[in-house]
Amino acid sequence: MVTRILKFPIIHHPFWAMINMGRDFKNLWAHRELLLTLTKREIVARYKQTFFGLGWSLMQPILQTVVYTIAFSVILKSPSAEGIPYAIFVFANLTLWTYFATTTINAMNSLRANSALITKVSFPREIIPISVILSGLFDFIVTFIVLVVLNLFFGFYPNWRFIYIPAILFVEILFILNLSLILSVLTVARRDLTYVVTFFITLYMFLTPVFFPLTALPESIRQYYFLSPMGAIIDAFKNAVFYNYEPKWYSLLIASTLLIVLFIPSYKFFKRAEKLFADVL
């Protein structure tokens, strides 16, 4: 199936490609109510008939924070990281990272999970991975509120640079969207791709870094840290939440420019492949 998809040119001509994208966006907007319905369904289905309900959205970052706080703060004697108490340093990073990792994996599997809907109803298929991304945003907001409460306990109060957080989050959503559009298509053909992507996301997490300060990275790697989208996103988030600093705009600008440019072939790839979904699923 992948071979059949890749046989099509991704973009025929830049002019007509942009015209077609405008048509696709208009069609997507016309189905916005379906997008909201699927997003609500994702949120409800995730916590329906579970004992802790909404508490599961907090469980993963809390448990990971406990584990890594014990490992780095208690065993390795690192009471703080970059001047921030270790527990909330990790929890803040995981607030962003959990949204990135969990949503990317869920979105790449979303087409297979909704195969019955795809084979019976006609609608823009990108609505499915986008609904997963939006439902993950709900979990992020819940976890972020808990982070703000924890910060109050440690003496970090909300400041006016919190207004940058939506812009920072926009870059992260764009990153997830690009990955989801490509990986969801490939996962239709190769289900075991999920295991490969999970491995590389874990590797990416340890290179970012999420559980230790930037200074722990080798100097040769550190200089590339801000070129990584998640590196730029996490650094900007920490600057706003803990230090009341401006984000490093150059790193966010590089990340957002690169992601916007990559969005065009990613989206065209998805739209060309969607014609084959009903036959393969």
Coordinates of C-alpha atoms in Angstrom, one line a residue:
M1 CA 0.0 0.0 0.0
V2 CA 2.9 2.4 0.9
T3 CA 4.4 1.7 -2.5
R4 CA 1.1 2.6 -4.2
I5 CA 0.9 5.8 -2.3
L6 CA 4.5 6.8 -3.0
K7 CA 4.0 6.2 -6.7
F8 CA 2.0 9.4 -6.8
P9 CA 3.9 12.7 -7.0
I10 CA 3.4 14.6 -3.7
I11 CA 2.8 17.9 -5.5
H12 CA 2.1 18.3 -9.2
H13 CA 2.6 22.1 -9.6
P14 CA 3.0 24.6 -6.8
F15 CA 0.1 26.8 -8.1
W16 CA -2.4 24.0 -8.4
A17 CA -1.2 22.4 -5.2
M18 CA -2.0 25.6 -3.3
I19 CA -5.4 25.9 -5.0
N20 CA -6.2 22.3 -4.0
M21 CA -5.1 22.9 -0.5
G22 CA -7.5 25.9 -0.3
R23 CA -10.3 23.7 -1.5
D24 CA -9.3 21.0 1.1
F25 CA -9.3 23.6 3.9
K26 CA -12.7 24.9 2.9
N27 CA -14.0 21.3 2.9
L28 CA -12.4 20.8 6.3
W29 CA -14.1 23.9 7.7
A30 CA -17.4 22.7 6.4
H31 CA -17.1 19.6 8.5
R32 CA -16.1 21.5 11.7
E33 CA -19.1 20.2 13.6
L34 CA -18.0 16.6 12.9
L35 CA -14.5 17.5 14.1
L36 CA -15.9 18.8 17.4
T37 CA -18.2 15.7 17.7
L38 CA -15.2 13.3 17.2
T39 CA -13.1 15.3 19.6
K40 CA -15.7 15.0 22.3
R41 CA -16.1 11.3 21.6
E42 CA -12.4 10.8 22.0
I43 CA -12.3 12.6 25.4
V44 CA -15.4 10.7 26.7
A45 CA -14.3 7.3 25.4
R46 CA -10.9 7.7 27.0
Y47 CA -12.2 8.0 30.5
K48 CA -15.5 6.2 30.3
Q49 CA -15.9 3.3 32.7
T50 CA -12.5 3.9 34.3
F51 CA -12.1 4.0 38.0
F52 CA -10.2 7.3 38.2
G53 CA -11.9 8.9 35.2
L54 CA -10.2 12.3 34.4
G55 CA -7.5 11.4 37.0
W56 CA -5.8 9.2 34.4
S57 CA -4.8 12.4 32.4
L58 CA -2.7 13.3 35.4
M59 CA -1.5 9.8 36.4
Q60 CA 1.2 9.3 33.7
P61 CA 3.1 12.6 34.3
I62 CA 2.7 12.3 38.1
L63 CA 4.0 8.7 38.2
Q64 CA 6.9 9.6 35.8
T65 CA 7.7 12.6 38.0
V66 CA 7.8 10.4 41.1
V67 CA 10.1 7.8 39.4
Y68 CA 12.6 10.4 37.9
T69 CA 12.5 12.5 41.1
I70 CA 13.6 9.5 43.1
A71 CA 16.2 8.5 40.5
F72 CA 17.8 12.0 40.0
S73 CA 17.0 13.9 43.2
V74 CA 17.2 11.1 45.9
I75 CA 19.7 8.6 44.4
L76 CA 21.9 10.9 42.3
K77 CA 21.5 13.8 44.8
S78 CA 20.4 16.5 42.4
P79 CA 18.1 18.7 44.5
S80 CA 17.4 21.1 41.7
A81 CA 17.8 21.6 37.9
E82 CA 18.5 25.0 36.3
G83 CA 17.5 26.6 39.7
I84 CA 14.1 24.8 39.8
P85 CA 13.1 22.2 42.4
Y86 CA 13.6 18.9 40.7
A87 CA 10.0 17.6 41.1
I88 CA 8.3 20.6 39.3
F89 CA 11.2 20.8 36.8
V90 CA 10.3 17.3 35.6
F91 CA 6.6 17.8 35.9
A92 CA 6.7 20.9 33.8
N93 CA 8.7 19.2 31.1
L94 CA 6.4 16.2 31.2
T95 CA 3.4 18.4 30.8
L96 CA 4.6 19.2 27.3
W97 CA 6.3 15.9 26.5
T98 CA 3.4 13.7 27.5
Y99 CA 1.1 15.7 25.2
F100 CA 3.6 15.3 22.3
A101 CA 4.4 11.6 22.8
T102 CA 0.9 10.3 23.7
T103 CA -0.9 12.3 21.1
T104 CA 1.5 11.4 18.3
I105 CA 1.2 7.7 19.0
N106 CA -2.6 7.9 19.3
A107 CA -3.0 10.0 16.2
M108 CA -0.8 7.6 14.1
N109 CA -3.1 4.7 15.1
S110 CA -6.3 6.7 14.7
L111 CA -7.1 5.7 11.1
R112 CA -7.0 2.0 11.9
A113 CA -9.0 2.6 15.1
N114 CA -11.8 4.3 13.1
S115 CA -11.8 2.0 10.1
A116 CA -15.5 1.3 10.4
L117 CA -16.3 5.0 10.1
I118 CA -13.9 5.5 7.2
T119 CA -15.3 2.7 5.1
K120 CA -19.0 3.8 5.6
V121 CA -19.0 7.6 5.7
S122 CA -17.6 10.2 3.3
F123 CA -15.7 13.1 5.0
P124 CA -12.2 14.6 5.1
R125 CA -10.1 11.9 6.7
E126 CA -7.7 14.3 8.3
I127 CA -10.5 15.1 10.8
I128 CA -9.7 11.8 12.6
P129 CA -6.0 12.5 13.5
I130 CA -6.9 16.2 14.2
S131 CA -9.6 15.2 16.6
V132 CA -7.1 13.1 18.5
I133 CA -4.7 16.1 18.7
L134 CA -7.5 18.3 20.0
S135 CA -8.6 15.8 22.6
G136 CA -5.0 15.5 23.8
L137 CA -5.1 19.3 24.2
F138 CA -7.8 18.8 26.8
D139 CA -5.4 16.6 28.9
F140 CA -2.7 19.1 28.5
I141 CA -4.9 21.9 29.9
V142 CA -5.8 19.7 32.9
T143 CA -2.2 18.9 33.6
F144 CA -1.1 22.5 33.1
I145 CA -3.6 23.7 35.8
V146 CA -2.1 21.2 38.2
L147 CA 1.4 22.5 37.3
V148 CA 0.3 26.1 38.1
V149 CA -1.0 24.9 41.5
L150 CA 2.2 23.0 42.3
N151 CA 4.3 26.1 41.3
L152 CA 2.4 28.2 43.8
F153 CA 3.4 25.8 46.5
F154 CA 7.1 26.2 45.4
G155 CA 6.9 29.9 45.1
F156 CA 6.6 30.3 41.3
Y157 CA 3.7 32.6 40.6
P158 CA 1.9 33.2 37.3
N159 CA 3.3 36.1 35.4
W160 CA 2.3 38.1 32.3
R161 CA 4.6 36.1 30.1
F162 CA 2.1 33.3 30.4
I163 CA 0.5 35.0 27.3
Y164 CA 3.3 33.4 25.2
I165 CA 2.2 29.9 26.1
P166 CA -0.6 29.6 23.4
A167 CA 2.1 30.6 20.8
I168 CA 4.5 27.9 22.2
L169 CA 1.7 25.4 22.2
F170 CA 0.9 26.3 18.6
V171 CA 4.4 25.2 17.5
E172 CA 4.0 21.9 19.4
I173 CA 0.6 21.2 17.8
L174 CA 2.1 21.9 14.3
F175 CA 4.9 19.5 15.0
I176 CA 2.5 16.8 16.2
L177 CA 0.2 17.5 13.2
N178 CA 3.0 17.0 10.7
L179 CA 4.1 13.8 12.2
S180 CA 0.5 12.5 12.5
L181 CA -0.4 13.2 8.9
I182 CA 2.6 11.1 7.7
L183 CA 2.7 8.4 10.3
S184 CA -1.1 7.7 10.3
V185 CA -0.9 7.0 6.5
L186 CA 2.1 4.7 7.0
T187 CA 0.5 2.9 9.9
V188 CA -2.5 2.0 7.8
A189 CA -0.1 -0.2 5.8
R190 CA 2.4 -1.2 8.6
R191 CA 0.8 -1.5 12.0
D192 CA 4.1 -2.5 13.7
L193 CA 5.4 0.9 12.8
T194 CA 3.9 2.0 16.2
Y195 CA 6.7 0.1 18.0
V196 CA 9.4 1.7 15.9
V197 CA 8.0 5.2 16.5
T198 CA 7.6 4.6 20.2
F199 CA 11.3 3.7 20.4
F200 CA 12.5 6.8 18.6
I201 CA 10.2 9.1 20.6
T202 CA 11.8 7.6 23.8
L203 CA 15.2 8.2 22.3
Y204 CA 14.3 11.7 21.4
M205 CA 13.1 12.3 24.9
F206 CA 16.5 11.5 26.4
L207 CA 18.2 13.8 23.8
T208 CA 15.9 16.8 24.4
P209 CA 16.4 16.6 27.6
V210 CA 13.3 16.2 29.8
F211 CA 14.6 14.6 33.0
F212 CA 17.9 16.4 33.5
P213 CA 19.2 20.0 32.9
L214 CA 20.6 21.2 29.6
T215 CA 24.1 21.4 31.1
A216 CA 24.1 17.6 31.5
L217 CA 24.3 17.2 27.7
P218 CA 27.7 17.0 26.1
E219 CA 28.8 20.3 24.7
S220 CA 28.9 18.9 21.1
I221 CA 25.1 18.0 21.3
R222 CA 24.1 21.1 23.4
Q223 CA 24.7 23.5 20.5
Y224 CA 22.0 21.7 18.5
Y225 CA 19.5 21.6 21.3
F226 CA 17.6 24.7 20.2
L227 CA 17.3 23.5 16.6
S228 CA 15.1 20.6 17.8
P229 CA 11.4 21.6 17.8
M230 CA 10.8 20.1 21.2
G231 CA 14.0 21.6 22.6
A232 CA 12.9 25.0 21.5
I233 CA 9.3 24.4 22.8
I234 CA 10.4 23.2 26.3
D235 CA 13.0 25.9 26.7
A236 CA 10.4 28.6 25.8
F237 CA 7.9 27.1 28.2
K238 CA 10.3 27.0 31.1
N239 CA 11.4 30.6 30.5
A240 CA 7.7 31.8 30.6
V241 CA 6.6 29.6 33.5
F242 CA 9.6 29.7 35.9
Y243 CA 11.8 32.7 35.0
N244 CA 9.4 35.3 33.6
Y245 CA 11.8 35.5 30.6
E246 CA 11.1 36.1 26.9
P247 CA 11.3 32.9 24.9
K248 CA 14.3 32.5 22.6
W249 CA 12.3 33.7 19.6
Y250 CA 15.0 32.7 17.1
S251 CA 14.7 29.1 18.0
L252 CA 10.8 29.2 18.0
L253 CA 11.0 31.0 14.7
I254 CA 13.3 28.4 13.1
A255 CA 11.0 25.6 14.4
S256 CA 7.8 27.2 13.3
T257 CA 9.1 28.1 9.9
L258 CA 10.5 24.6 9.3
L259 CA 7.2 23.0 10.4
I260 CA 5.0 25.3 8.3
V261 CA 7.1 24.5 5.2
L262 CA 7.0 20.8 6.0
F263 CA 3.2 20.9 6.5
I264 CA 2.5 21.4 2.8
P265 CA 4.0 18.1 1.6
S266 CA 2.8 16.3 4.7
Y267 CA -0.8 17.4 4.1
K268 CA -0.6 16.7 0.3
F269 CA 0.8 13.2 1.1
F270 CA -2.1 12.5 3.4
K271 CA -4.8 13.8 0.9
R272 CA -3.4 11.7 -1.9
A273 CA -3.3 8.6 0.3
E274 CA -6.8 9.0 1.7
K275 CA -8.3 7.8 -1.5
L276 CA -6.9 4.3 -0.7
F277 CA -7.9 4.1 2.9
A278 CA -11.3 2.4 2.3
D279 CA -9.6 -0.3 0.2
V280 CA -6.9 -1.1 2.7
L281 CA -8.7 -0.8 6.0

